[in-house]
C-alpha positions as a Markdown table, in Angstrom:
| # | Residue | x | y | z |
|---|---|---|---|---|
| 1 | Met | 16.8 | 36.9 | 22.6 |
| 2 | Phe | 20.3 | 35.9 | 21.4 |
| 3 | Met | 18.9 | 34.7 | 18.1 |
| 4 | His | 17.0 | 38.1 | 17.5 |
| 5 | Ile | 20.4 | 39.8 | 17.9 |
| 6 | Ile | 21.9 | 37.6 | 15.3 |
| 7 | Ala | 19.1 | 37.9 | 12.9 |
| 8 | Leu | 19.2 | 41.7 | 13.3 |
| 9 | Gly | 23.0 | 41.6 | 12.3 |
| 10 | Trp | 22.3 | 39.4 | 9.4 |
| 11 | Ile | 19.5 | 41.9 | 8.1 |
| 12 | Tyr | 22.0 | 44.8 | 8.6 |
| 13 | Val | 24.7 | 42.9 | 6.6 |
| 14 | Val | 22.5 | 41.8 | 3.8 |
| 15 | Leu | 20.9 | 45.4 | 3.6 |
| 16 | Met | 24.4 | 46.8 | 3.1 |
| 17 | Met | 25.1 | 44.3 | 0.3 |
| 18 | Ala | 21.9 | 45.2 | -1.3 |
| 19 | Ile | 22.6 | 49.0 | -1.0 |
| 20 | Phe | 26.0 | 48.5 | -3.0 |
| 21 | Glu | 24.6 | 46.5 | -5.8 |
| 22 | Ser | 25.0 | 47.7 | -9.2 |
| 23 | Ser | 21.3 | 48.1 | -9.9 |
| 24 | Ile | 18.0 | 48.4 | -7.9 |
| 25 | Thr | 16.7 | 45.0 | -9.2 |
| 26 | Ala | 19.9 | 43.3 | -8.1 |
| 27 | Gly | 19.6 | 44.9 | -4.7 |
| 28 | Ile | 16.1 | 43.8 | -4.3 |
| 29 | Met | 16.9 | 40.3 | -5.4 |
| 30 | Thr | 20.0 | 40.2 | -3.0 |
| 31 | Phe | 17.9 | 41.3 | -0.2 |
| 32 | Thr | 15.2 | 38.9 | -0.9 |
| 33 | Met | 17.3 | 35.8 | -1.7 |
| 34 | Tyr | 19.8 | 36.2 | 1.2 |
| 35 | Cys | 17.6 | 37.7 | 3.9 |
| 36 | Ala | 13.8 | 37.8 | 3.4 |
| 37 | Ile | 13.3 | 34.2 | 2.4 |
| 38 | Pro | 15.8 | 32.5 | 4.7 |
| 39 | Leu | 15.0 | 34.5 | 7.7 |
| 40 | Gly | 11.2 | 34.0 | 7.0 |
| 41 | Leu | 11.7 | 30.3 | 6.7 |
| 42 | Leu | 13.6 | 30.1 | 9.8 |
| 43 | Trp | 11.1 | 32.1 | 11.8 |
| 44 | Tyr | 8.2 | 30.0 | 10.5 |
| 45 | Leu | 9.9 | 26.7 | 11.4 |
| 46 | Thr | 11.0 | 27.9 | 15.0 |
| 47 | Arg | 7.7 | 29.4 | 15.8 |
| 48 | Gly | 5.9 | 26.2 | 14.6 |
| 49 | Lys | 8.0 | 24.0 | 17.0 |
| 50 | Arg | 7.7 | 26.4 | 19.9 |
| 51 | Ser | 3.8 | 26.7 | 19.6 |
| 52 | Asn | 3.5 | 22.9 | 19.5 |
| 53 | Ala | 5.9 | 22.2 | 22.4 |
| 54 | Thr | 4.2 | 24.6 | 24.9 |
| 55 | Pro | 0.4 | 24.3 | 25.0 |
| 56 | Ser | -1.4 | 27.3 | 26.5 |
| 57 | Lys | -2.6 | 27.5 | 29.9 |
| 58 | Asn | -6.3 | 27.5 | 29.0 |
| 59 | Ala | -6.1 | 24.6 | 26.5 |
| 60 | Ala | -8.0 | 21.5 | 27.6 |
| 61 | Pro | -6.3 | 18.1 | 27.5 |
| 62 | His | -7.0 | 16.0 | 24.3 |
| 63 | Asp | -7.6 | 12.6 | 26.2 |
| 64 | Ile | -10.5 | 13.8 | 28.6 |
| 65 | Asp | -14.2 | 13.8 | 27.8 |
| 66 | Leu | -15.5 | 17.2 | 28.6 |
| 67 | Lys | -19.2 | 16.0 | 28.8 |
| 68 | Ser | -18.6 | 13.6 | 31.7 |
| 69 | Pro | -18.2 | 14.9 | 35.2 |
| 70 | Gln | -14.6 | 15.1 | 36.4 |
| 71 | His | -13.4 | 13.6 | 39.6 |
| 72 | Asp | -11.4 | 16.0 | 41.8 |
| 73 | Ser | -8.6 | 14.0 | 43.4 |
| 74 | Thr | -7.5 | 16.9 | 45.4 |
| 75 | Lys | -10.4 | 16.9 | 47.9 |
| 76 | Thr | -10.3 | 14.5 | 50.8 |
| 77 | Val | -13.0 | 12.0 | 51.2 |
| 78 | Glu | -14.9 | 12.2 | 54.5 |
| 79 | Lys | -16.0 | 9.0 | 55.9 |
| 80 | Met | -19.6 | 8.8 | 57.1 |
| 81 | Glu | -20.2 | 7.6 | 60.6 |
| 82 | Pro | -23.3 | 5.5 | 61.5 |
């Protein structure tokens, strides 16, 4: 959440810089080079790390064979008496 506030502040600062440039082309280039590309790259890199670090709840583990029957270790084994 804190990083979103910093990103919004940075967008505001660069937008103000771009508005007060001498030409429209310079303003577009300022916004692109100082804001769109760096924040896009930062967003891409941080989202990639976050999605790899926390697997979804429905994802199957990679080390089990889904075709073989699974052993449920939570059930208790009842002994058969003769």
